[in-house]
Short mmCIF file of C-alpha atoms in Angstrom, two decimals:
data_model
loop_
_atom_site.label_atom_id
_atom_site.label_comp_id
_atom_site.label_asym_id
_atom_site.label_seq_id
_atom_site.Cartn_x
_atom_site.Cartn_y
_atom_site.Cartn_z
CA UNK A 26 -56.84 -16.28 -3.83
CA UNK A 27 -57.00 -19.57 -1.81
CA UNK A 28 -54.82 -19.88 1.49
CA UNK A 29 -53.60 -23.35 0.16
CA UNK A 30 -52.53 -21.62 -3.01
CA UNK A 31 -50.63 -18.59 -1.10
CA UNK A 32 -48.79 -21.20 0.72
CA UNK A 33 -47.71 -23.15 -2.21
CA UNK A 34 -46.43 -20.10 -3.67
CA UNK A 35 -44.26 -19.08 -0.71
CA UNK A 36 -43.02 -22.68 -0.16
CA UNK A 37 -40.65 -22.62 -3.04
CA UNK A 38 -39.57 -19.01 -2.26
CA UNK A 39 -38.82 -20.04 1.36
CA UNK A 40 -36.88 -23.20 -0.62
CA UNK A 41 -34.60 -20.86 -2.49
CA UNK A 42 -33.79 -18.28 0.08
CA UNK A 43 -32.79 -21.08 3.12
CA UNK A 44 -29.30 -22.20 1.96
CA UNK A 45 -28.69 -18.19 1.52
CA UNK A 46 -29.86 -17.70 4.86
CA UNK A 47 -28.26 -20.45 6.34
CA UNK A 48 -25.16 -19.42 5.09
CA UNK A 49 -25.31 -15.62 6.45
CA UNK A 50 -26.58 -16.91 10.01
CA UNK A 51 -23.46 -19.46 9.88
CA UNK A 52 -20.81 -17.64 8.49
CA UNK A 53 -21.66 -13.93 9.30
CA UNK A 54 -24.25 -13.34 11.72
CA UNK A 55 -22.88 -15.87 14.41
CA UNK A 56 -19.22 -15.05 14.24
CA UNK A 57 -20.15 -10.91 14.94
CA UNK A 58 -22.17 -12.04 17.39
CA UNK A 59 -19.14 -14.25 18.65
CA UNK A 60 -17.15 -11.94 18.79
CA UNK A 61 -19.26 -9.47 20.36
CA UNK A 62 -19.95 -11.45 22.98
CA UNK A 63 -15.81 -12.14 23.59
CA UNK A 64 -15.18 -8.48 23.57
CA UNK A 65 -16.69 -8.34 26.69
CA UNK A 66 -14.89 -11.09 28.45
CA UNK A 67 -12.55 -10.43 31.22
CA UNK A 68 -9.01 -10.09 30.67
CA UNK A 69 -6.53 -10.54 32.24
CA UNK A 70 -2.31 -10.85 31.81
CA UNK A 71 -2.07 -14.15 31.21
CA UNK A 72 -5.83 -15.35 30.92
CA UNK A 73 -9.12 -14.74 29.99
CA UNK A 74 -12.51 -15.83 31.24
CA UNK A 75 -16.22 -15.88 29.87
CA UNK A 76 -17.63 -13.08 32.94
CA UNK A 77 -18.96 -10.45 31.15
CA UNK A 78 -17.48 -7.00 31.91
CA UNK A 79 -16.71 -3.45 30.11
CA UNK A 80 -13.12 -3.40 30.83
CA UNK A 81 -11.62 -4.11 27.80
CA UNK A 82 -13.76 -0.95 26.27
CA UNK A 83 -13.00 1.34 28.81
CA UNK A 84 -9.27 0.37 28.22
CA UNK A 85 -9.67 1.04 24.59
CA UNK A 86 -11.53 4.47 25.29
CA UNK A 87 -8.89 5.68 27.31
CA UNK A 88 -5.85 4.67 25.44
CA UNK A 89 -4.38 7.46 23.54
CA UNK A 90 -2.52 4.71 21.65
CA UNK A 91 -5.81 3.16 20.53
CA UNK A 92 -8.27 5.94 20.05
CA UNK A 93 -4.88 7.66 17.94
CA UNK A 94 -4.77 4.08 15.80
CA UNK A 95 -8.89 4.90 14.96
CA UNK A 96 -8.42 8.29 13.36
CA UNK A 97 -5.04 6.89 11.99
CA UNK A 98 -7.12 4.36 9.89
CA UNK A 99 -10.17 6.64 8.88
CA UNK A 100 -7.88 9.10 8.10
CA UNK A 101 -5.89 6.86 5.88
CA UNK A 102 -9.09 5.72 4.71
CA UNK A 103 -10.21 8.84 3.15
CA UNK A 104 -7.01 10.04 1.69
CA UNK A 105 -6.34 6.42 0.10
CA UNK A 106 -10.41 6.78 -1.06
CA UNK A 107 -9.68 10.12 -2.73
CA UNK A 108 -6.18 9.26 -4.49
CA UNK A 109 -7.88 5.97 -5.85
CA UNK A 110 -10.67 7.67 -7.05
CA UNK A 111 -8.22 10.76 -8.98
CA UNK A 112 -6.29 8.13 -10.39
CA UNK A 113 -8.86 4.87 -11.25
CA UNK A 114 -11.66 7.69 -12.93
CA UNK A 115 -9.59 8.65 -16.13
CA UNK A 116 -7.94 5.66 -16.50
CA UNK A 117 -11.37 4.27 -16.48
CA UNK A 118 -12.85 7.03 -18.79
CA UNK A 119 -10.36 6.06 -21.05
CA UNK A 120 -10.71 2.20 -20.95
CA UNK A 121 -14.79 2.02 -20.51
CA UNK A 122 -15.91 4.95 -22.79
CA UNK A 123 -13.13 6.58 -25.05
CA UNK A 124 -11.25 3.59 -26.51
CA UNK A 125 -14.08 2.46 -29.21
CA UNK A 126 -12.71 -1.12 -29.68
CA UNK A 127 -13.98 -3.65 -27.10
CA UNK A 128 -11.27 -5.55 -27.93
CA UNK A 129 -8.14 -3.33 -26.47
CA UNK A 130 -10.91 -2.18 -24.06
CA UNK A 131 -10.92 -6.33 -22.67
CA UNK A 132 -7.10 -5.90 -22.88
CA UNK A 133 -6.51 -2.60 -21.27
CA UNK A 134 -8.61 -3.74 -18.41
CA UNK A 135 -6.75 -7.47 -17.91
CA UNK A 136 -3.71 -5.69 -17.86
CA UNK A 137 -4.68 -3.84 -15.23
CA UNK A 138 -4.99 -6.49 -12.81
CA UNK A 139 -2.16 -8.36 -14.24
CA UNK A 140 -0.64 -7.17 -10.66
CA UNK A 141 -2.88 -9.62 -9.39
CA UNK A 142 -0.81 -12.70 -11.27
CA UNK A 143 1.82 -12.14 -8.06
CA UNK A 144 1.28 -12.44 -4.21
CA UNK A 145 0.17 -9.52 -2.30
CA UNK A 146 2.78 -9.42 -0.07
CA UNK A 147 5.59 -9.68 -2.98
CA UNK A 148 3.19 -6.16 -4.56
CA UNK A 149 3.54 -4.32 -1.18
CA UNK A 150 7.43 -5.56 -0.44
CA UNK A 151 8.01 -4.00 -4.13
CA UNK A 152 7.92 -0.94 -2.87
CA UNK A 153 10.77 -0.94 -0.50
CA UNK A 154 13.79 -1.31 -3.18
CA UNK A 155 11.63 1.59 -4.98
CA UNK A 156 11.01 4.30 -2.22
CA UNK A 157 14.35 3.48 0.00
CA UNK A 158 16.90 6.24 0.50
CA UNK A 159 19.12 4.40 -2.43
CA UNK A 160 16.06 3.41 -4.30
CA UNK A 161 14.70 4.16 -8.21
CA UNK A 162 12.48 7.18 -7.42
CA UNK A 163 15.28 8.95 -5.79
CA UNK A 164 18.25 7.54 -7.94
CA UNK A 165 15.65 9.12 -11.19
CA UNK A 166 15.04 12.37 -9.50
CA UNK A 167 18.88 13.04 -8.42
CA UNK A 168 19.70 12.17 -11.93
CA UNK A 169 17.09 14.52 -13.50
CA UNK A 170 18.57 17.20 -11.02
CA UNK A 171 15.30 17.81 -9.08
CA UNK A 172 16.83 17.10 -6.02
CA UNK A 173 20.18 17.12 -4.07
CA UNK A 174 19.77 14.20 -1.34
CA UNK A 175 17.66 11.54 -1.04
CA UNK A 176 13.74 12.11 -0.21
CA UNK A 177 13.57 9.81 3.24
CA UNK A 178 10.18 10.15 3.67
CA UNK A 179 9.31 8.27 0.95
CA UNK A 180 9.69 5.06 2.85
CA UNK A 181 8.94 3.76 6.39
CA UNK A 182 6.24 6.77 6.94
CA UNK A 183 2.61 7.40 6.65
CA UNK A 184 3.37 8.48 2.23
CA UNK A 185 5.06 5.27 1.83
CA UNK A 186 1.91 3.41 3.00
CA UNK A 187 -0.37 5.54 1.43
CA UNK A 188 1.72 5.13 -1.89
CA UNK A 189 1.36 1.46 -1.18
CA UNK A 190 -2.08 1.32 -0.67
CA UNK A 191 -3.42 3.36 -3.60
CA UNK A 192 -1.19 1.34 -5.89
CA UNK A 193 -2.76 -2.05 -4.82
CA UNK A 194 -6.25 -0.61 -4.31
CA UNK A 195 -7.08 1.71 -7.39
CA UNK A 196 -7.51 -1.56 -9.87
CA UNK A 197 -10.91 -1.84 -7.65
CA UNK A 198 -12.12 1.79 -8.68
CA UNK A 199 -10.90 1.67 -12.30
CA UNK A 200 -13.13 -2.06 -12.86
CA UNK A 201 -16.45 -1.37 -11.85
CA UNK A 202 -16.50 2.49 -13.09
CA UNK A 203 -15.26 1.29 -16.55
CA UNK A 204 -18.19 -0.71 -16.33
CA UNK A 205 -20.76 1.18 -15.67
CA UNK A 206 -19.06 3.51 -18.43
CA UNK A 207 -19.02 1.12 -21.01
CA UNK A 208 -22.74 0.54 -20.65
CA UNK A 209 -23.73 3.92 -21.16
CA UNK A 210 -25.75 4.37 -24.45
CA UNK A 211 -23.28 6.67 -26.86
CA UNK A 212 -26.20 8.09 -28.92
CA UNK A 213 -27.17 10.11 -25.87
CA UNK A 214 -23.56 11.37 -25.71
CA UNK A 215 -23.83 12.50 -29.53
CA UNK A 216 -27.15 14.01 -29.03
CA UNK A 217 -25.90 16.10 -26.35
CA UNK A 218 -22.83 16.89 -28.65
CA UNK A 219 -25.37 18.13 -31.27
CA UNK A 220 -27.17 20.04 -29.17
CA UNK A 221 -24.10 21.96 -28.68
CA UNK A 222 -22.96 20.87 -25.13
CA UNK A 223 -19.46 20.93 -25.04
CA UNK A 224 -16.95 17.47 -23.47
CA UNK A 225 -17.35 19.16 -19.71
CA UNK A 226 -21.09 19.97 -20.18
CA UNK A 227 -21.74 16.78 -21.02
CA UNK A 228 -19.46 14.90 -18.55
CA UNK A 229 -21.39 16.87 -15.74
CA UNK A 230 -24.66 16.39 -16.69
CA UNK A 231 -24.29 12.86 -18.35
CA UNK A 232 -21.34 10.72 -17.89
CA UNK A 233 -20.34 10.79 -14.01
CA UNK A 234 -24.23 10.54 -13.07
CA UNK A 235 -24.38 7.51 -15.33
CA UNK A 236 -21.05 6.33 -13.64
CA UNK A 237 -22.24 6.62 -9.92
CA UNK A 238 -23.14 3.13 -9.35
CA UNK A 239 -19.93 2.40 -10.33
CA UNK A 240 -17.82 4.69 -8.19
CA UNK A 241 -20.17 3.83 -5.35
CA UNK A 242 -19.25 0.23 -6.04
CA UNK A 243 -15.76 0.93 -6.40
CA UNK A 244 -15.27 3.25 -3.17
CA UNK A 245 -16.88 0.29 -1.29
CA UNK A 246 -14.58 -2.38 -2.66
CA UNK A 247 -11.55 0.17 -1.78
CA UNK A 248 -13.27 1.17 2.07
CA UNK A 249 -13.59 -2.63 2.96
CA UNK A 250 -10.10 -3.53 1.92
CA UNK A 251 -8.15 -0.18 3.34
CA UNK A 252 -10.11 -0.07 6.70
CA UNK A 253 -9.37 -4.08 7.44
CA UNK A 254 -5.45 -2.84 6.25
CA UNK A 255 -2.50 -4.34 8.72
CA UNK A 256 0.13 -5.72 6.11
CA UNK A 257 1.06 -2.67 3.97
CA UNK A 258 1.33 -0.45 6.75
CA UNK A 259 3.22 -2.84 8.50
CA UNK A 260 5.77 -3.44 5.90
CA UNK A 261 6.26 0.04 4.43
CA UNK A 262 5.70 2.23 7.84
CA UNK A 263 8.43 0.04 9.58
CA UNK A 264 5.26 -0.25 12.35
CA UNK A 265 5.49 3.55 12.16
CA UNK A 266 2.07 3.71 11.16
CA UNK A 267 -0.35 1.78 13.88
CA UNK A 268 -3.93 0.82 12.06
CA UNK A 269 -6.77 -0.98 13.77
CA UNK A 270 -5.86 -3.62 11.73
CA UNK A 271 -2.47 -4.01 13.14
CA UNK A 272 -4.11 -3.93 16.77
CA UNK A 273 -5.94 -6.48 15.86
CA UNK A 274 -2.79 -8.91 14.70
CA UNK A 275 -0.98 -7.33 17.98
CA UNK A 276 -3.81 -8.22 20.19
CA UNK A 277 -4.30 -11.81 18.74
CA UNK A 278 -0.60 -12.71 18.70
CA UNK A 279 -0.75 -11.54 22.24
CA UNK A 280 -3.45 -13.81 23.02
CA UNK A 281 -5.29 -10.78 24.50
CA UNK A 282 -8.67 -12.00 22.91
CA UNK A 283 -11.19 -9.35 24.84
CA UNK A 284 -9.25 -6.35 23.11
CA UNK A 285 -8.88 -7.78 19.76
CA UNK A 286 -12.57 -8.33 20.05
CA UNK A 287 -13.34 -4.75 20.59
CA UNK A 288 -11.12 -3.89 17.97
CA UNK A 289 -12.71 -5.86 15.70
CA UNK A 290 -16.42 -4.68 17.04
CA UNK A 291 -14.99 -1.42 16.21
CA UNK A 292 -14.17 -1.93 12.73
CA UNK A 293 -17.28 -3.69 11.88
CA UNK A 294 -19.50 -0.75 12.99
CA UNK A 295 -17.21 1.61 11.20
CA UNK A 296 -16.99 -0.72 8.18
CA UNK A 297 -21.60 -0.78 8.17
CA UNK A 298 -21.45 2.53 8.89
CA UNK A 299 -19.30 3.61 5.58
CA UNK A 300 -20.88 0.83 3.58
CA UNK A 301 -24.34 2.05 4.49
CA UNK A 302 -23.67 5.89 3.46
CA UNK A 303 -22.44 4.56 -0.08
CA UNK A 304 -25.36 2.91 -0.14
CA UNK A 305 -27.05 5.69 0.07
CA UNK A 306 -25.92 7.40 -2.77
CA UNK A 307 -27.24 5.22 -5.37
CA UNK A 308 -29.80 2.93 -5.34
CA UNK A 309 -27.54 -0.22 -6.53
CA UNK A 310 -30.36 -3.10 -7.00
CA UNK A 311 -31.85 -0.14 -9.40
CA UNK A 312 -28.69 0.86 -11.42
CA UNK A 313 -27.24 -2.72 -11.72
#
């Protein structure tokens, strides 16, 4: 083959990936780098400048409050993961592979995000009047006799945020696992069954395989939100509860750019470093 006609060929390619390129180096590579490069700006009480210096991660290192606010989030993180995951994988069984109309399967899934219709905020506020000390869980439970006083840790502590989160969250487990459900072929299911293989058999050997792309899809979805968290566990922990997150919106609102900086560094290594062991779970650009 020619070297004009090599070049024609990768002119049009080189055509089609530039605005995609363009738009990563603008809108993703330079702001990391940005902020990178802030993080290690000097800072002081009332200003900052641009000479470079590791204060502002030594600071971070060595602050109980910070390093405590890390393993705060991841743990978080992986609790929130695992309840979303418990709760969104039979209710996505159920809507992507056991209901047989597509019909009420289109429904079941809209009105799971129906949620969605109100503001985030007005979602995670909803919780208050429900987990308070005078609130509906505890009004039903004292009713039904299953307790004598009001549960207080259900609100303004680490179980009212992780309530919070797994309620707003699951909806991105249950959507692309009922997905990747609903396109698995059912005659292999009732060959299996006539081979004798009994419902757990044949979930273990054929259904959550076939589903992996779509939990891996899901538990990314649910690791980028929860990890970048500040607002539920601000407004159900009563600041109890100190995320990176919340750093961040401290730090900023401080005007103490250098920290939030290395916050934020800190968060997008730990965010590439998740989203990179999903990834390799599944080969996605395969399955999908």
């Amino acid at each position: 083959m020619s070297t004009d006609i090599v070049n024609k060929q990768k002119t049009p390619t080189f055509k089609l990936l530039a605005p995609g390129v363009v738009w990563m180096i603008l809108f993703l590579v330079a702001p990391i780098m940005m902020i990178v490069y802030v993080s290690f700006w000097t800072q002081t009480t009332f200003s900052i400048n641009s000479t470079l210096t590791l204060e502002s991660w030594r600071n971070f290192f060595a602050s109980d409050a910070y390093v405590g606010a890390l393993w705060t989030t991841v743990r978080l993180w992986l609790i929130v993961l695992g309840m979303t995951f418990l709760i969104g994988y039979p209710a996505a069984l159920y809507v992507g592979l056991l209901v047989k109309s597509k019909t009420l399967s289109t429904v079941l899934l809209v009105l799971c995000v129906i949620p969605f219709w109100t503001s985030f905020l007005i979602r995670v506020l909803a919780w208050r009047p429900m987990l308070g000390k005078e609130g509906a869980v505890n009004i039903v439970l004292q009713k039904m006799g299953l307790i004598d006083s009001p549960i207080e840790v259900l609100l303004f502590s680490e179980l009212s945020v992780i309530i919070g989160m797994t309620q707003i969250y699951v909806v991105f487990m249950v959507g692309p696992i009922a997905f990747m459900l609903g396109r698995i072929d059912r005659n292999i299911i009732e060959a299996a069954r006539d081979l004798g293989a009994g419902f757990g058999r044949i979930f273990w050997k054929i259904i959550f395989p076939l589903s992996l792309p779509g939990v891996v899809v899901g538990a990314i979805f649910v690791s980028v939100m929860v990890l970048g968290e500040f607002a539920t566990s601000g407004a159900l922990s009563g600041r109890k509860v100190n995320l990176l997150g919340n750093i961040i919106v401290t730090q900023v609102g401080s005007l103490k750019w250098a920290m939030a900086s290395v916050v934020g560094v800190i968060l997008t290594v730990l965010l590439g470093i998740v989203v990179a062991g999903f990834l390799r779970i599944v080969d996605l650009k395969r399955e999908l």
